Each structure stands twice: as C-alpha cells, then as structure tokens.
Tab-separated table of C-alpha atoms and ligand atoms in Angstrom:
chain	number	residue	atom	x	y	z
A	983	MET	CA	6.333	-15.120	-115.666
A	984	LYS	CA	9.695	-17.155	-115.609
A	985	ILE	CA	12.776	-15.640	-113.498
A	986	ASN	CA	14.702	-14.522	-116.711
A	987	SER	CA	12.010	-12.384	-118.085
A	988	LEU	CA	11.257	-10.701	-114.580
A	989	VAL	CA	15.197	-9.974	-114.378
A	990	ASP	CA	14.763	-8.332	-118.052
A	991	LEU	CA	11.713	-6.660	-116.736
A	992	ALA	CA	13.963	-5.240	-113.822
A	993	PHE	CA	16.971	-4.307	-116.150
A	994	GLU	CA	14.475	-2.145	-117.978
A	995	ALA	CA	12.912	-0.186	-114.955
A	996	LYS	CA	16.440	0.426	-113.814
A	997	ASP	CA	16.741	2.709	-117.159
A	998	ASN	CA	14.356	4.990	-115.497
A	999	ALA	CA	16.242	5.561	-112.293
A	1000	TYR	CA	16.865	9.007	-111.452
A	1001	ALA	CA	20.308	8.761	-109.439
A	1002	PRO	CA	22.518	11.701	-110.244
A	1003	TYR	CA	23.995	11.862	-107.098
A	1004	SER	CA	25.101	8.313	-106.121
A	1005	ASP	CA	25.208	7.445	-109.835
A	1006	PHE	CA	23.809	3.843	-108.401
A	1007	ARG	CA	20.929	2.671	-110.508
A	1008	VAL	CA	18.604	0.008	-109.166
A	1009	GLY	CA	15.562	-1.618	-110.756
A	1010	THR	CA	13.007	-3.800	-109.116
A	1011	VAL	CA	10.054	-6.015	-109.729
A	1012	LEU	CA	7.281	-6.909	-107.602
A	1013	LEU	CA	5.253	-9.871	-108.620
A	1014	CYS	CA	1.737	-10.738	-107.038
A	1015	ARG	CA	0.480	-13.678	-106.433
A	1016	ASP	CA	-2.315	-12.767	-109.049
A	1017	GLY	CA	0.663	-12.538	-111.802
A	1018	GLN	CA	0.841	-8.853	-111.665
A	1019	ALA	CA	4.129	-7.251	-111.756
A	1020	PHE	CA	5.173	-3.792	-110.487
A	1021	ILE	CA	8.316	-2.269	-111.547
A	1022	GLY	CA	10.277	0.647	-109.598
A	1023	CYS	CA	13.644	2.524	-109.752
A	1024	ASN	CA	15.235	4.680	-107.024
A	1025	VAL	CA	14.685	7.907	-107.368
A	1026	GLU	CA	16.889	10.629	-105.413
A	1027	ASN	CA	16.820	14.403	-104.555
A	1028	ALA	CA	19.035	17.129	-104.172
A	1029	SER	CA	18.119	16.900	-100.417
A	1030	TYR	CA	19.582	13.235	-100.209
A	1031	GLY	CA	17.043	11.844	-97.323
A	1032	LEU	CA	14.015	12.584	-99.497
A	1033	SER	CA	15.519	9.861	-101.963
A	1034	VAL	CA	13.343	6.661	-101.976
A	1035	CYS	CA	14.722	3.289	-103.077
A	1036	ALA	CA	13.231	1.203	-106.095
A	1037	GLU	CA	11.695	-1.387	-103.619
A	1038	ARG	CA	9.525	1.178	-101.935
A	1039	VAL	CA	8.769	2.620	-105.007
A	1040	ALA	CA	7.274	-0.360	-106.707
A	1041	LEU	CA	5.577	-1.410	-103.407
A	1042	PHE	CA	3.905	1.773	-102.829
A	1043	LYS	CA	2.532	1.767	-106.417
A	1044	ALA	CA	1.267	-1.660	-105.844
A	1045	ILE	CA	-0.332	-0.905	-102.699
A	1046	SER	CA	-1.715	2.361	-103.889
A	1047	GLU	CA	-3.502	0.208	-106.562
A	1048	GLY	CA	-4.854	-2.343	-104.217
A	1049	HIS	CA	-2.344	-4.954	-104.229
A	1050	ARG	CA	-1.551	-6.832	-100.686
A	1051	ASP	CA	-0.780	-10.267	-101.922
A	1052	PHE	CA	3.116	-10.430	-102.882
A	1053	GLU	CA	5.310	-13.403	-104.068
A	1054	LEU	CA	8.672	-12.312	-104.949
A	1055	LEU	CA	10.557	-9.134	-105.497
A	1056	VAL	CA	13.289	-8.898	-108.152
A	1057	LEU	CA	16.308	-6.568	-107.579
A	1058	VAL	CA	18.963	-5.521	-109.953
A	1059	SER	CA	21.667	-2.967	-110.272
A	1060	ASP	CA	24.869	-2.391	-112.729
A	1061	SER	CA	26.997	-3.761	-110.007
A	1062	ASP	CA	29.229	-7.052	-109.909
A	1063	GLY	CA	28.109	-7.530	-106.464
A	1064	PHE	CA	24.373	-7.948	-105.419
A	1065	CYS	CA	22.296	-5.430	-104.616
A	1066	SER	CA	20.591	-6.493	-101.316
A	1067	PRO	CA	17.400	-4.498	-99.801
A	1068	CYS	CA	18.415	-1.808	-97.353
A	1069	GLY	CA	17.069	-2.195	-93.724
A	1070	ALA	CA	14.262	0.078	-94.082
A	1071	CYS	CA	13.081	-1.588	-97.547
A	1072	ARG	CA	13.458	-4.558	-95.539
A	1073	GLN	CA	11.077	-3.448	-93.100
A	1074	VAL	CA	8.638	-2.151	-95.226
A	1075	LEU	CA	8.330	-5.311	-97.562
A	1076	TRP	CA	8.117	-7.366	-94.521
A	1077	GLU	CA	4.958	-6.186	-93.483
A	1078	PHE	CA	2.994	-7.462	-96.405
A	1079	ASN	CA	4.867	-11.184	-96.488
A	1080	SER	CA	7.179	-12.054	-93.887
A	1081	GLN	CA	8.282	-14.957	-96.246
A	1082	LEU	CA	8.555	-12.728	-99.326
A	1083	LYS	CA	10.912	-14.431	-102.278
A	1084	ILE	CA	13.841	-12.039	-103.213
A	1085	ILE	CA	16.007	-12.500	-106.081
A	1086	MET	CA	18.750	-10.599	-106.768
A	1087	SER	CA	20.810	-10.251	-110.094
A	1088	ASN	CA	24.018	-8.540	-110.807
A	1089	GLN	CA	25.079	-7.085	-114.176
A	1090	LYS	CA	26.298	-10.328	-115.467
A	1091	ARG	CA	22.900	-11.591	-114.795
A	1092	GLU	CA	23.834	-13.868	-112.015
A	1093	VAL	CA	21.435	-14.348	-109.596
A	1094	LYS	CA	21.318	-15.186	-105.802
A	1095	GLU	CA	17.657	-16.262	-103.883
A	1096	VAL	CA	17.040	-15.051	-100.211
A	1097	ASN	CA	14.068	-14.935	-97.974
A	1098	ILE	CA	13.016	-11.821	-96.317
A	1099	LYS	CA	12.511	-13.816	-93.105
A	1100	GLU	CA	16.635	-14.447	-93.284
A	1101	LEU	CA	17.501	-10.922	-94.078
A	1102	LEU	CA	15.065	-9.418	-91.283
A	1103	PRO	CA	14.661	-11.647	-88.085
A	1104	TYR	CA	13.025	-10.282	-85.295
A	1105	ALA	CA	11.170	-7.676	-87.185
A	1106	PHE	CA	8.976	-5.243	-85.749
A	1107	SER	CA	5.434	-5.998	-86.176
A	1108	SER	CA	1.952	-5.473	-84.961
A	1109	LEU	CA	0.460	-8.428	-83.120
A	1110	LYS	CA	-3.356	-9.012	-82.447
A	1111	LYS	CA	-3.985	-9.685	-78.984
A	1112	GLY	CA	-7.888	-10.194	-79.201
A	1113	ASP	CA	-9.174	-7.237	-80.123
A	1114	LYS	CA	-6.098	-5.020	-79.262
A	1115	THR	CA	-3.117	-4.361	-81.613
A	1116	VAL	CA	0.005	-4.389	-79.534
A	1117	PHE	CA	3.819	-4.066	-81.267
A	1118	GLY	CA	6.771	-6.322	-80.902
A	1119	SER	CA	8.001	-9.282	-82.698
A	1120	LYS	CA	6.568	-12.437	-83.709
A	1121	ASP	CA	9.919	-14.249	-83.165
A	1122	CYS	CA	10.042	-13.316	-79.368
B	344	THU	N1	19.103	1.797	-103.419
B	344	THU	C1	17.789	1.377	-103.586
B	344	THU	O1	16.804	1.434	-104.503
B	344	THU	N2	17.524	0.138	-103.478
B	344	THU	C2	18.669	-0.743	-102.204
B	344	THU	O2	18.267	-1.826	-102.020
B	344	THU	C3	19.700	-0.081	-101.978
B	344	THU	C4	19.957	1.329	-102.417
B	344	THU	C5	19.454	3.217	-103.735
B	344	THU	C6	19.328	4.430	-103.051
B	344	THU	C7	19.925	5.434	-103.532
B	344	THU	O3	19.321	6.114	-104.581
B	344	THU	C8	21.332	4.586	-104.011
B	344	THU	O4	20.724	3.124	-104.058
B	344	THU	C9	22.572	4.525	-103.692
B	344	THU	O5	22.353	3.980	-102.057
C-alpha cells in the first residue's frame, strides 16, 4: 500500500477515537511486512490513567492475531504539528522492531518520517546470554 493510502486509512481510524477528556484524536496504521494493516485509535477513560494510545491499540490487536513482523507505523492527528509517539508507545513498539519506520502526518497531510531507533536510543531490552535472558540495553 502507498503511503498516501496508509495516511488516509489512519485518518479514518482517527474518527473512531474515544477522546472526550483530551479532545485530541489520534489514528494509526501498523503495517506488517506481509502487507496486512492494523488500525488503532486512542481510547480514553474517566480514570485518565487507564487511557490507551492509538499505537498500542493497533499493536496489541496485531500481536493478539499472531503478527510479529512490522514494517512501519503511520500516526495522524488533527494538529498542525506532528503527533510523535509517547515514551510508553516507543518502548512497546521497539520491542518488535528496533528499526521500525514511523511516518507522522499533521492535519494538512504533511508527512515526516523518523525511525524508532532515533526516538528511543538506549532502549531497555532483553538480551540473550547463552541460554539465559538478561536485561539491559543493546547500545551499551
Ligand atoms: N495519544 C496517542 O494516542 N498517541 C500518541 O502518540 C500521543 C498521545 C493520545 C493519548 C490521549 O488519549 C491523547 O492522545 C492526549 O494525550
């Protein structure tokens, strides 16, 4: 799928956002390497801390359906600026692809591309040491 179509799809996903508290709607498309796309939107709650970002909604949908291999994420909002993934989403996305492409689009449909590795250097991760799993960062 072309980037423009993915951006269109992310804007459609944004229309499903449940964001009565922030009034900030976010839509996303997570594209798997096999071409399948999962959409997500933010889902807020009166107990604010239980709200979930669009990115994690899409990722958890994909994971729960057996997908693990992601190529790119498109993220859109109605803002003039670019909606950049929050810290929690960066960590969760990084887990599955430490070089995930991220394309952000503002409401004018201008796009900016970054890589998750730029957004989350020194990511916390699990590392295999022989048959043991240890935790740390691959960058140091
Ligand atoms: N939000 C996302 O869905 N994704 C982001 O990358 C940043 C923030 C949502 C969370 C909350 O529902 C609203 O935007 C305002 O923070």
